XYZ file of C-alpha atoms in Angstrom:
354
model
C -79.098 -40.637 42.430
C -81.713 -38.416 40.795
C -79.611 -35.285 41.315
C -76.540 -37.131 40.015
C -78.354 -38.147 36.838
C -79.623 -34.606 36.233
C -76.134 -33.232 36.740
C -74.546 -35.663 34.274
C -77.300 -35.107 31.695
C -77.011 -31.322 31.733
C -73.225 -31.416 31.805
C -73.144 -33.790 28.825
C -75.636 -31.685 26.860
C -74.282 -28.189 27.560
C -70.766 -28.774 28.760
C -71.491 -26.727 31.858
C -73.862 -26.490 34.816
C -74.790 -23.237 36.535
C -76.325 -22.925 40.033
C -77.908 -26.348 40.219
C -79.163 -27.498 43.629
C -78.093 -30.941 44.800
C -78.460 -33.011 47.920
C -75.160 -34.486 49.126
C -74.992 -37.277 51.643
C -72.431 -37.084 54.444
C -71.583 -39.655 57.091
C -74.083 -38.120 59.506
C -76.738 -36.347 57.417
C -77.340 -34.687 54.072
C -76.684 -31.135 52.961
C -78.052 -28.954 50.213
C -75.445 -27.476 47.890
C -75.412 -25.088 44.975
C -73.177 -26.477 42.213
C -71.672 -24.808 39.158
C -69.338 -26.785 36.914
C -67.760 -26.841 33.463
C -65.807 -29.379 31.412
C -62.477 -27.916 30.296
C -59.484 -29.397 28.499
C -56.251 -29.402 30.430
C -53.143 -30.895 28.779
C -55.256 -32.681 26.223
C -57.453 -34.171 28.889
C -61.053 -33.230 29.686
C -61.450 -32.171 33.266
C -64.400 -31.016 35.372
C -63.976 -27.816 37.324
C -66.762 -27.335 39.882
C -67.674 -24.829 42.598
C -69.807 -26.256 45.374
C -71.470 -24.044 47.995
C -73.242 -25.411 51.068
C -76.586 -23.588 51.228
C -78.227 -25.818 53.853
C -78.436 -23.025 56.448
C -79.692 -20.593 53.831
C -82.401 -23.036 52.739
C -83.458 -23.587 56.343
C -83.557 -19.829 56.945
C -85.657 -19.319 53.814
C -88.010 -22.071 54.919
C -88.349 -20.460 58.336
C -89.085 -17.105 56.702
C -91.666 -18.766 54.472
C -93.378 -20.336 57.487
C -93.372 -17.019 59.325
C -94.801 -15.257 56.289
C -97.566 -17.855 56.062
C -98.263 -17.407 59.762
C -98.369 -13.612 59.514
C -100.463 -13.753 56.359
C -102.982 -16.022 58.111
C -103.241 -13.506 60.964
C -103.464 -10.610 58.495
C -106.283 -12.140 56.461
C -108.287 -13.492 59.385
C -108.000 -10.492 61.705
C -111.600 -9.282 62.338
C -110.458 -5.645 62.233
C -109.232 -3.893 59.114
C -105.438 -4.008 58.703
C -103.946 -1.872 55.959
C -100.634 -0.540 54.722
C -100.591 2.850 53.024
C -97.644 4.341 51.144
C -96.414 7.861 52.018
C -98.118 9.165 48.852
C -101.470 7.896 50.158
C -101.674 4.847 47.904
C -103.197 1.748 49.478
C -100.730 -1.134 49.126
C -102.230 -3.837 51.350
C -105.585 -4.469 53.011
C -107.090 -7.604 54.539
C -110.534 -9.072 53.917
C -112.104 -7.260 56.888
C -110.996 -3.918 55.466
C -112.295 -4.713 51.986
C -115.653 -5.641 53.536
C -115.812 -2.268 55.322
C -115.225 -0.509 51.998
C -117.719 -2.850 50.296
C -115.292 -3.817 47.546
C -114.403 -7.276 46.252
C -110.649 -6.904 45.837
C -107.621 -4.810 46.692
C -107.398 -3.741 43.041
C -110.911 -2.283 43.208
C -110.065 -0.340 46.378
C -106.856 0.939 44.793
C -108.635 2.049 41.616
C -111.204 3.979 43.610
C -108.648 5.558 45.968
C -108.706 5.284 49.749
C -109.443 8.985 50.322
C -112.517 8.834 48.081
C -114.295 6.525 50.544
C -114.126 9.194 53.252
C -116.936 11.728 53.442
C -115.836 15.101 51.985
C -116.255 16.915 55.313
C -113.603 14.685 56.916
C -111.065 14.287 54.102
C -108.912 17.207 55.206
C -108.497 15.823 58.739
C -107.691 12.399 57.246
C -104.962 13.878 55.022
C -103.462 15.786 57.974
C -103.550 12.614 60.055
C -101.714 10.718 57.300
C -99.049 13.428 57.117
C -98.580 13.294 60.886
C -98.011 9.526 60.840
C -95.580 9.794 57.935
C -93.704 12.426 59.969
C -93.034 9.802 62.632
C -96.004 10.128 64.974
C -98.577 7.549 66.047
C -102.213 8.435 66.494
C -105.919 7.670 66.464
C -108.562 9.136 64.169
C -112.323 8.702 63.883
C -113.987 9.404 60.545
C -117.074 8.439 58.505
C -116.917 6.550 55.194
C -119.351 5.691 52.438
C -118.953 2.151 51.068
C -119.179 1.319 47.375
C -122.628 -0.183 47.967
C -123.921 2.896 49.783
C -123.515 1.965 53.459
C -122.260 4.745 55.696
C -120.293 3.860 58.816
C -117.911 5.356 61.341
C -114.373 3.991 61.618
C -111.612 4.401 64.181
C -108.026 4.006 62.948
C -104.942 3.428 65.086
C -101.894 4.146 62.922
C -98.123 4.053 63.262
C -95.237 4.527 60.804
C -93.427 1.541 59.250
C -89.645 1.902 58.929
C -86.980 0.050 56.945
C -83.683 -1.221 58.356
C -82.230 2.273 58.019
C -84.999 3.781 60.106
C -86.610 5.502 57.133
C -90.409 5.685 57.067
C -91.655 3.691 54.104
C -95.366 3.286 54.857
C -98.186 3.686 57.355
C -99.619 0.678 59.212
C -103.220 1.117 60.314
C -105.636 -1.033 62.299
C -109.208 0.133 61.821
C -112.395 -0.941 63.575
C -116.031 -0.229 62.826
C -117.380 2.005 65.630
C -120.755 2.742 64.037
C -122.720 1.044 66.818
C -120.617 2.772 69.468
C -121.246 6.150 67.865
C -124.958 5.415 67.590
C -125.064 4.350 71.233
C -123.193 7.507 72.241
C -125.611 9.650 70.233
C -128.581 7.873 71.783
C -127.088 8.380 75.252
C -126.480 12.061 74.551
C -130.062 12.466 73.374
C -131.360 10.611 76.438
C -129.260 12.816 78.731
C -130.528 15.938 76.991
C -134.106 14.774 77.448
C -133.430 13.906 81.089
C -131.808 17.280 81.634
C -134.817 18.997 80.072
C -137.200 16.973 82.245
C -135.176 17.730 85.375
C -135.112 21.446 84.648
C -138.837 21.453 83.966
C -139.467 19.603 87.234
C -137.060 21.761 89.235
C -134.966 18.715 90.096
C -131.372 17.453 90.017
C -129.675 14.087 90.492
C -126.823 13.039 92.746
C -124.572 9.987 93.099
C -122.553 9.199 96.223
C -119.755 6.602 96.256
C -119.916 5.662 99.922
C -116.571 3.828 99.892
C -114.543 6.743 98.494
C -116.793 9.562 99.633
C -116.892 11.011 96.113
C -120.128 12.759 95.192
C -121.383 13.692 91.730
C -124.140 16.219 91.055
C -125.938 16.914 87.830
C -125.717 20.471 86.522
C -129.384 20.859 87.395
C -128.657 20.125 91.056
C -125.949 22.786 91.157
C -128.432 25.272 89.728
C -131.091 24.099 92.182
C -128.710 24.946 95.031
C -127.920 28.320 93.434
C -124.388 27.353 92.379
C -122.315 27.463 89.198
C -121.289 23.885 88.211
C -118.059 25.241 86.713
C -117.029 26.891 89.974
C -118.561 24.864 92.829
C -117.523 21.358 93.860
C -119.948 18.592 94.782
C -119.035 17.601 98.360
C -120.842 16.962 101.617
C -119.449 20.210 102.964
C -120.900 22.071 99.985
C -124.290 20.500 100.679
C -124.116 21.192 104.408
C -123.231 24.831 103.719
C -126.569 25.496 101.982
C -128.758 23.646 104.510
C -130.993 25.720 106.761
C -129.485 25.616 110.278
C -132.739 24.309 111.764
C -132.790 21.358 109.315
C -129.089 20.519 109.379
C -129.128 17.627 111.831
C -132.447 16.135 110.687
C -131.299 16.002 107.046
C -128.119 14.128 108.012
C -130.064 11.768 110.287
C -132.434 10.794 107.442
C -129.435 9.629 105.374
C -127.958 7.670 108.270
C -131.320 6.025 109.016
C -131.884 5.034 105.372
C -128.472 3.351 105.100
C -128.706 1.625 108.469
C -132.257 0.337 108.034
C -131.864 -0.565 104.332
C -134.809 1.633 103.376
C -135.357 4.237 100.689
C -134.317 7.767 101.553
C -137.117 10.286 101.992
C -136.156 13.646 103.392
C -137.450 17.188 103.274
C -135.341 20.148 104.314
C -134.784 23.795 103.611
C -131.793 25.357 101.883
C -130.678 28.974 101.964
C -129.305 30.396 98.728
C -126.582 33.007 98.509
C -129.265 35.586 97.790
C -130.931 34.758 101.107
C -133.872 33.015 99.434
C -135.137 29.894 101.209
C -136.234 26.845 99.243
C -137.779 23.576 100.280
C -136.077 20.440 98.927
C -137.424 16.890 98.822
C -134.655 14.287 98.582
C -135.333 10.714 97.403
C -132.709 8.000 97.091
C -131.770 4.336 97.164
C -128.694 2.586 98.519
C -126.837 -0.415 97.078
C -124.906 -2.806 99.312
C -122.132 -5.372 98.835
C -122.428 -9.062 99.679
C -121.642 -8.259 103.325
C -124.449 -5.747 103.613
C -122.104 -2.773 103.583
C -123.345 0.335 101.790
C -121.303 1.048 98.654
C -123.403 3.552 96.761
C -126.395 5.853 97.166
C -128.120 7.559 94.259
C -131.077 9.854 94.218
C -132.844 13.003 93.184
C -133.577 16.356 94.806
C -136.780 18.177 93.898
C -137.664 21.788 94.564
C -140.997 21.569 96.408
C -141.083 25.204 97.537
C -144.293 25.947 95.618
C -146.022 22.893 97.093
C -144.862 23.802 100.587
C -146.188 27.337 100.248
C -149.499 25.950 98.999
C -149.631 23.602 101.997
C -148.980 26.525 104.340
C -151.840 28.480 102.745
C -154.136 25.477 103.101
C -153.140 25.090 106.738
C -153.758 28.807 107.319
C -157.163 28.563 105.622
C -158.039 25.561 107.759
C -157.151 27.476 110.939
C -159.210 30.461 109.811
C -162.128 28.143 109.016
C -161.882 26.415 112.367
C -161.222 29.445 114.600
C -163.403 32.118 112.940
C -166.168 33.645 115.157
C -168.458 33.953 112.159
C -170.356 30.977 110.911
C -168.949 29.508 107.679
C -170.684 26.924 105.541
C -169.273 25.246 102.435
C -171.627 23.835 99.788
C -171.288 22.274 96.366
C -172.842 23.634 93.138
C -176.168 21.999 94.053
C -176.265 23.733 97.446
C -175.492 20.517 99.301
C -173.588 21.273 102.515
C -170.063 19.864 102.476
C -168.663 21.330 105.688
C -169.391 23.891 108.403
C -167.138 25.447 111.024
C -167.689 25.292 114.811
C -169.034 28.872 114.921
C -171.761 27.977 112.416
C -172.779 25.067 114.607
C -173.013 27.321 117.693
C -175.018 29.973 115.859
C -177.514 27.526 114.369
C -177.665 25.337 117.404
């Protein structure tokens, strides 16, 4: 009734109706139609000529598209990562709230006025431009780069980008999803620094670390351990056979037995053995390690450290030699402190003095 009244009113006032939407009832349902009509005179009589088009399916399709757009827009705006669309000329056309927050701007207009490239630190702008060109050429890719926000905060971002194409397959824009990786970069830098400090400490101590995956048999050595064994880490491979090859023949079995005993008895590894370098030099190594086990008590991993104790061993040998000389000398030997208090005497001294 309402549509009928509107139709009659407009037709009476203007003599014609153009593209007016009406709901028509049928026997089973109602349909939406687009109506155009005009009053004309035919043989002295006024007649209505009308064109009626059923647009029910079109309206439903438009409604579905509207719902989908609302759904996609909700995802776009609430995605915690930055989502942006960039034109081939580099102009920012769309960006969600997360992206605006990364740039420290209040609106898309503000970001557009400033220019997306201007947020990137000068040292990285060239790589960003080349990355953009690559995507617009049809490639997909990932790029890490630092930015400076409008409020002065510097952060590292990682962008995953791919080209957007129209129905003809032509590239019309770049779609990018960007995440803030500042904490990851800081953690990586801290880890690198810690590894450098550990490496320095290991070199200073004449030590190297090792990691053995018992299940797979894979062994990893630090560069310091390769050097400790007189090997080039770029040429040698960390394997049991490599380790066995440098062991002194007289210590070969004992060194292997210490590992077996430690795993079997669930105790820390403590082993001392000699190695023979390619130059023929012999070094003493002290190996310390711990084993981890699964819920069934099966060894899954052993990690440890090897320390060059050659200097200590030579010092021990000298002490042992001095002790033998002290004990077996035919001359009397007495040891006193600075106040002439006797600390020790050898057997010969006792015999001489009675």
